[in-house]
Amino acid sequence: MFVVIFFAGNILIGKAINDLAPFTIAFFRLFVAFLVVLPVGFKSAWKNRELFWKYKKPFSIMSLTGVTFFNTFIYASLQFTTASNVSVLETVIPVVTILLSAWLLKERLKKIQWFGVVLSVFGALWVVLNGEIMQLTAINWNIGDFIMVGAIMCWAVYSIYVKKYIHLFPTLAGILVMTSISLIVLFPIVLLEWFFLGIPDIFQGEYVISILYLGVFPSFIALLLYNGAVQKLGASKASLFLNFLPVVTIIGASIWLGESVTMTQVYGALLVILGVIITTQLKQRTN
């Protein structure tokens, strides 16, 4: 549950400071995470440097999808859409992961699983279109919801590679190296962002506290807690708790950001969660 709260905080704070450009938020978030994990992860990372080099291609893919661009897409999305919508769309990730696995890894899905996929996608569209799903051509599409598709695809690809490779790497060393790769990739993009948009004053009190939270809790502590939860509960039970993300985020967005909670969002979130449970849990039992 702490993992869910920290991940919800990532969305809520990303929305609260969305006057900062998305690559700037992502870069400084990871810079804080890098400073936190460096003292505890450097020795292990150096010791296993040959291992990281041996698996440089899959590790680079995990770094770019799960660390570099996943949250960057989220922060960019929050420039245009609500925190509540982002949290509901993020919950679709397990279903998209299974679809990619079926396509790339040739895993077969049962009919009931396809029903779960359709239900989740329908629920997500219901939220994005504010319940007007039968009037697709008349909708003013929100670009933020489209940007979230990039985040969903990034984490789905990340999840597939994590399942196959992450057990090979020490946890703290892995987080440190992933963060380092991401900072190197993001640095020139941030400079380009500043060239066009101007250098932001990130040392304002609100920005400093927010970026410190983003760098310490969702970027570092939540990952450690989630890994521990997987070890104690198993991957399937631990992943079920992430279905609470829209609930926590919608409540937080209502209280903290003043976003109005509509029954459309509530019903859509419930459909997404039900679809995810049908698709993922049956898959766990049949594997």
GROMACS .gro file of C-alpha atoms in nm:
model
  287
    1MET     CA    1   0.000   0.000   0.000
    2PHE     CA    2   0.294   0.235   0.062
    3VAL     CA    3   0.409   0.163  -0.294
    4VAL     CA    4   0.066   0.266  -0.423
    5ILE     CA    5   0.071   0.584  -0.213
    6PHE     CA    6   0.419   0.678  -0.337
    7PHE     CA    7   0.325   0.611  -0.700
    8ALA     CA    8   0.008   0.815  -0.661
    9GLY     CA    9   0.220   1.093  -0.512
   10ASN     CA   10   0.434   1.082  -0.824
   11ILE     CA   11   0.129   1.161  -1.039
   12LEU     CA   12  -0.015   1.421  -0.801
   13ILE     CA   13   0.310   1.612  -0.759
   14GLY     CA   14   0.383   1.586  -1.131
   15LYS     CA   15   0.049   1.760  -1.187
   16ALA     CA   16   0.109   2.017  -0.913
   17ILE     CA   17   0.439   2.135  -1.067
   18ASN     CA   18   0.339   2.096  -1.431
   19ASP     CA   19   0.443   2.454  -1.502
   20LEU     CA   20   0.792   2.300  -1.517
   21ALA     CA   21   0.872   2.132  -1.848
   22PRO     CA   22   0.848   1.749  -1.842
   23PHE     CA   23   1.212   1.669  -1.928
   24THR     CA   24   1.328   1.910  -1.658
   25ILE     CA   25   1.114   1.732  -1.395
   26ALA     CA   26   1.232   1.389  -1.512
   27PHE     CA   27   1.600   1.490  -1.516
   28PHE     CA   28   1.614   1.644  -1.169
   29ARG     CA   29   1.399   1.365  -1.025
   30LEU     CA   30   1.656   1.114  -1.146
   31PHE     CA   31   1.946   1.333  -1.035
   32VAL     CA   32   1.811   1.323  -0.679
   33ALA     CA   33   1.761   0.945  -0.704
   34PHE     CA   34   2.119   0.912  -0.834
   35LEU     CA   35   2.258   1.101  -0.532
   36VAL     CA   36   2.053   0.886  -0.293
   37VAL     CA   37   2.151   0.548  -0.438
   38LEU     CA   38   2.515   0.631  -0.524
   39PRO     CA   39   2.660   0.572  -0.174
   40VAL     CA   40   2.482   0.238  -0.129
   41GLY     CA   41   2.499   0.106  -0.485
   42PHE     CA   42   2.835   0.214  -0.626
   43LYS     CA   43   3.045  -0.069  -0.481
   44SER     CA   44   2.807  -0.335  -0.611
   45ALA     CA   45   2.776  -0.166  -0.951
   46TRP     CA   46   3.155  -0.150  -0.993
   47LYS     CA   47   3.197  -0.509  -0.880
   48ASN     CA   48   2.940  -0.628  -1.137
   49ARG     CA   49   3.046  -0.394  -1.420
   50GLU     CA   50   3.129  -0.685  -1.652
   51LEU     CA   51   2.781  -0.829  -1.595
   52PHE     CA   52   2.618  -0.500  -1.692
   53TRP     CA   53   2.836  -0.482  -2.003
   54LYS     CA   54   2.757  -0.841  -2.100
   55TYR     CA   55   2.384  -0.768  -2.096
   56LYS     CA   56   2.416  -0.408  -2.214
   57LYS     CA   57   2.142  -0.432  -2.480
   58PRO     CA   58   1.855  -0.563  -2.262
   59PHE     CA   59   1.972  -0.350  -1.969
   60SER     CA   60   1.975  -0.039  -2.188
   61ILE     CA   61   1.623  -0.118  -2.308
   62MET     CA   62   1.504  -0.157  -1.948
   63SER     CA   63   1.673   0.171  -1.853
   64LEU     CA   64   1.531   0.372  -2.142
   65THR     CA   65   1.175   0.238  -2.120
   66GLY     CA   66   1.127   0.200  -1.744
   67VAL     CA   67   1.340   0.483  -1.607
   68THR     CA   68   1.423   0.738  -1.877
   69PHE     CA   69   1.100   0.786  -2.069
   70PHE     CA   70   0.815   0.626  -1.870
   71ASN     CA   71   0.788   0.908  -1.619
   72THR     CA   72   0.883   1.168  -1.880
   73PHE     CA   73   0.572   1.068  -2.075
   74ILE     CA   74   0.367   1.088  -1.754
   75TYR     CA   75   0.489   1.440  -1.674
   76ALA     CA   76   0.428   1.548  -2.034
   77SER     CA   77   0.077   1.401  -2.020
   78LEU     CA   78   0.002   1.589  -1.699
   79GLN     CA   79   0.058   1.915  -1.887
   80PHE     CA   80  -0.272   1.852  -2.065
   81THR     CA   81  -0.487   1.603  -1.874
   82THR     CA   82  -0.590   1.534  -1.515
   83ALA     CA   83  -0.405   1.330  -1.254
   84SER     CA   84  -0.714   1.109  -1.226
   85ASN     CA   85  -0.709   1.023  -1.597
   86VAL     CA   86  -0.336   0.945  -1.586
   87SER     CA   87  -0.382   0.707  -1.293
   88VAL     CA   88  -0.664   0.518  -1.466
   89LEU     CA   89  -0.469   0.489  -1.791
   90GLU     CA   90  -0.161   0.372  -1.602
   91THR     CA   91  -0.365   0.083  -1.464
   92VAL     CA   92  -0.409  -0.052  -1.820
   93ILE     CA   93  -0.035  -0.137  -1.829
   94PRO     CA   94  -0.067  -0.504  -1.714
   95VAL     CA   95  -0.314  -0.576  -1.993
   96VAL     CA   96  -0.095  -0.409  -2.257
   97THR     CA   97   0.202  -0.607  -2.123
   98ILE     CA   98   0.014  -0.933  -2.175
   99LEU     CA   99  -0.086  -0.829  -2.528
  100LEU     CA  100   0.276  -0.751  -2.613
  101SER     CA  101   0.382  -1.084  -2.463
  102ALA     CA  102   0.125  -1.261  -2.679
  103TRP     CA  103   0.261  -1.083  -2.986
  104LEU     CA  104   0.636  -1.088  -2.918
  105LEU     CA  105   0.668  -1.405  -2.709
  106LYS     CA  106   0.386  -1.595  -2.883
  107GLU     CA  107   0.199  -1.651  -2.555
  108ARG     CA  108  -0.158  -1.768  -2.611
  109LEU     CA  109  -0.457  -1.598  -2.448
  110LYS     CA  110  -0.784  -1.766  -2.358
  111LYS     CA  111  -1.121  -1.618  -2.457
  112ILE     CA  112  -1.190  -1.497  -2.102
  113GLN     CA  113  -0.857  -1.314  -2.108
  114TRP     CA  114  -0.950  -1.138  -2.430
  115PHE     CA  115  -1.273  -1.036  -2.255
  116GLY     CA  116  -1.064  -0.884  -1.976
  117VAL     CA  117  -0.851  -0.697  -2.231
  118VAL     CA  118  -1.157  -0.552  -2.403
  119LEU     CA  119  -1.313  -0.459  -2.069
  120SER     CA  120  -1.000  -0.271  -1.956
  121VAL     CA  121  -0.963  -0.084  -2.284
  122PHE     CA  122  -1.334   0.004  -2.280
  123GLY     CA  123  -1.302   0.133  -1.922
  124ALA     CA  124  -0.999   0.346  -2.011
  125LEU     CA  125  -1.175   0.492  -2.316
  126TRP     CA  126  -1.482   0.559  -2.102
  127VAL     CA  127  -1.273   0.775  -1.869
  128VAL     CA  128  -1.078   0.951  -2.145
  129LEU     CA  129  -1.395   1.029  -2.344
  130ASN     CA  130  -1.590   1.127  -2.032
  131GLY     CA  131  -1.852   0.860  -2.093
  132GLU     CA  132  -1.929   0.973  -2.451
  133ILE     CA  133  -1.782   0.661  -2.605
  134MET     CA  134  -2.055   0.639  -2.872
  135GLN     CA  135  -1.964   0.985  -3.006
  136LEU     CA  136  -1.598   0.933  -3.092
  137THR     CA  137  -1.594   1.169  -3.391
  138ALA     CA  138  -1.750   1.453  -3.191
  139ILE     CA  139  -1.496   1.441  -2.907
  140ASN     CA  140  -1.230   1.707  -2.856
  141TRP     CA  141  -0.941   1.468  -2.803
  142ASN     CA  142  -0.700   1.551  -2.521
  143ILE     CA  143  -0.338   1.526  -2.631
  144GLY     CA  144  -0.237   1.436  -2.274
  145ASP     CA  145  -0.430   1.110  -2.295
  146PHE     CA  146  -0.252   1.026  -2.620
  147ILE     CA  147   0.087   1.099  -2.460
  148MET     CA  148   0.001   0.849  -2.186
  149VAL     CA  149  -0.005   0.580  -2.454
  150GLY     CA  150   0.372   0.632  -2.478
  151ALA     CA  151   0.408   0.578  -2.104
  152ILE     CA  152   0.194   0.263  -2.115
  153MET     CA  153   0.397   0.116  -2.402
  154CYS     CA  154   0.727   0.201  -2.228
  155TRP     CA  155   0.632   0.024  -1.906
  156ALA     CA  156   0.487  -0.274  -2.092
  157VAL     CA  157   0.816  -0.325  -2.280
  158TYR     CA  158   1.006  -0.269  -1.956
  159SER     CA  159   0.797  -0.534  -1.778
  160ILE     CA  160   0.868  -0.794  -2.048
  161TYR     CA  161   1.243  -0.738  -2.023
  162VAL     CA  162   1.236  -0.722  -1.641
  163LYS     CA  163   1.068  -1.062  -1.626
  164LYS     CA  164   1.353  -1.212  -1.829
  165TYR     CA  165   1.661  -1.021  -1.711
  166ILE     CA  166   1.623  -0.822  -1.389
  167HIS     CA  167   1.705  -1.120  -1.162
  168LEU     CA  168   2.057  -1.118  -1.304
  169PHE     CA  169   2.146  -0.782  -1.149
  170PRO     CA  170   2.190  -0.668  -0.785
  171THR     CA  171   1.899  -0.439  -0.692
  172LEU     CA  172   2.084  -0.127  -0.577
  173ALA     CA  173   2.347  -0.156  -0.848
  174GLY     CA  174   2.074  -0.196  -1.109
  175ILE     CA  175   1.889   0.116  -0.992
  176LEU     CA  176   2.215   0.315  -0.990
  177VAL     CA  177   2.321   0.211  -1.341
  178MET     CA  178   1.970   0.262  -1.484
  179THR     CA  179   1.959   0.608  -1.330
  180SER     CA  180   2.304   0.693  -1.464
  181ILE     CA  181   2.212   0.588  -1.818
  182SER     CA  182   1.892   0.790  -1.799
  183LEU     CA  183   2.072   1.105  -1.683
  184ILE     CA  184   2.319   1.078  -1.971
  185VAL     CA  185   2.035   1.039  -2.224
  186LEU     CA  186   1.819   1.315  -2.075
  187PHE     CA  187   2.092   1.577  -2.027
  188PRO     CA  188   2.117   1.698  -2.391
  189ILE     CA  189   1.737   1.683  -2.424
  190VAL     CA  190   1.699   1.905  -2.116
  191LEU     CA  191   1.951   2.155  -2.259
  192LEU     CA  192   1.747   2.165  -2.579
  193GLU     CA  193   1.428   2.212  -2.375
  194TRP     CA  194   1.587   2.504  -2.190
  195PHE     CA  195   1.709   2.657  -2.519
  196PHE     CA  196   1.351   2.680  -2.648
  197LEU     CA  197   1.161   2.737  -2.323
  198GLY     CA  198   1.419   2.917  -2.109
  199ILE     CA  199   1.603   2.802  -1.796
  200PRO     CA  200   1.350   2.749  -1.514
  201ASP     CA  201   1.400   2.866  -1.157
  202ILE     CA  202   1.392   2.520  -1.000
  203PHE     CA  203   1.522   2.643  -0.665
  204GLN     CA  204   1.183   2.774  -0.554
  205GLY     CA  205   1.069   2.607  -0.231
  206GLU     CA  206   0.776   2.422  -0.387
  207TYR     CA  207   0.989   2.285  -0.669
  208VAL     CA  208   1.274   2.174  -0.442
  209ILE     CA  209   1.046   1.984  -0.202
  210SER     CA  210   0.851   1.826  -0.489
  211ILE     CA  211   1.159   1.710  -0.679
  212LEU     CA  212   1.313   1.573  -0.359
  213TYR     CA  213   0.996   1.369  -0.304
  214LEU     CA  214   0.995   1.244  -0.664
  215GLY     CA  215   1.361   1.145  -0.643
  216VAL     CA  216   1.349   0.969  -0.307
  217PHE     CA  217   1.009   0.802  -0.273
  218PRO     CA  218   0.870   0.682  -0.610
  219SER     CA  219   1.216   0.656  -0.771
  220PHE     CA  220   1.396   0.469  -0.494
  221ILE     CA  221   1.203   0.366  -0.183
  222ALA     CA  222   0.893   0.246  -0.373
  223LEU     CA  223   1.107   0.019  -0.592
  224LEU     CA  224   1.273  -0.138  -0.289
  225LEU     CA  225   0.937  -0.186  -0.114
  226TYR     CA  226   0.779  -0.335  -0.425
  227ASN     CA  227   1.065  -0.582  -0.470
  228GLY     CA  228   1.023  -0.684  -0.105
  229ALA     CA  229   0.647  -0.723  -0.149
  230VAL     CA  230   0.700  -0.947  -0.452
  231GLN     CA  231   0.933  -1.170  -0.250
  232LYS     CA  232   0.681  -1.205   0.037
  233LEU     CA  233   0.351  -1.211  -0.155
  234GLY     CA  234   0.449  -1.326  -0.501
  235ALA     CA  235   0.433  -1.120  -0.820
  236SER     CA  236   0.061  -1.174  -0.887
  237LYS     CA  237  -0.061  -1.070  -0.542
  238ALA     CA  238   0.178  -0.776  -0.524
  239SER     CA  239   0.071  -0.647  -0.866
  240LEU     CA  240  -0.295  -0.660  -0.760
  241PHE     CA  241  -0.229  -0.381  -0.510
  242LEU     CA  242  -0.134  -0.149  -0.797
  243ASN     CA  243  -0.499  -0.160  -0.902
  244PHE     CA  244  -0.564   0.071  -0.608
  245LEU     CA  245  -0.363   0.344  -0.785
  246PRO     CA  246  -0.664   0.518  -0.946
  247VAL     CA  247  -0.854   0.509  -0.615
  248VAL     CA  248  -0.573   0.674  -0.417
  249THR     CA  249  -0.491   0.920  -0.697
  250ILE     CA  250  -0.851   1.026  -0.758
  251ILE     CA  251  -0.902   1.087  -0.384
  252GLY     CA  252  -0.573   1.279  -0.364
  253ALA     CA  253  -0.651   1.482  -0.676
  254SER     CA  254  -0.989   1.577  -0.530
  255ILE     CA  255  -0.850   1.683  -0.193
  256TRP     CA  256  -0.515   1.833  -0.293
  257LEU     CA  257  -0.552   1.952  -0.654
  258GLY     CA  258  -0.922   2.037  -0.645
  259GLU     CA  259  -1.005   1.806  -0.934
  260SER     CA  260  -1.371   1.708  -0.950
  261VAL     CA  261  -1.440   1.336  -0.924
  262THR     CA  262  -1.710   1.222  -1.167
  263MET     CA  263  -1.902   0.898  -1.169
  264THR     CA  264  -1.766   0.847  -1.522
  265GLN     CA  265  -1.415   0.824  -1.376
  266VAL     CA  266  -1.531   0.595  -1.098
  267TYR     CA  267  -1.714   0.354  -1.330
  268GLY     CA  268  -1.431   0.360  -1.582
  269ALA     CA  269  -1.170   0.288  -1.315
  270LEU     CA  270  -1.375  -0.006  -1.186
  271LEU     CA  271  -1.404  -0.150  -1.539
  272VAL     CA  272  -1.028  -0.115  -1.592
  273ILE     CA  273  -0.949  -0.283  -1.259
  274LEU     CA  274  -1.194  -0.568  -1.324
  275GLY     CA  275  -1.052  -0.623  -1.670
  276VAL     CA  276  -0.695  -0.627  -1.536
  277ILE     CA  277  -0.788  -0.884  -1.268
  278ILE     CA  278  -0.962  -1.110  -1.523
  279THR     CA  279  -0.671  -1.092  -1.768
  280THR     CA  280  -0.372  -1.111  -1.537
  281GLN     CA  281  -0.492  -1.343  -1.264
  282LEU     CA  282  -0.621  -1.610  -1.502
  283LYS     CA  283  -0.288  -1.588  -1.684
  284GLN     CA  284  -0.103  -1.645  -1.355
  285ARG     CA  285  -0.308  -1.957  -1.279
  286THR     CA  286  -0.271  -2.107  -1.625
  287ASN     CA  287   0.108  -2.056  -1.654
   0.00000   0.00000   0.00000
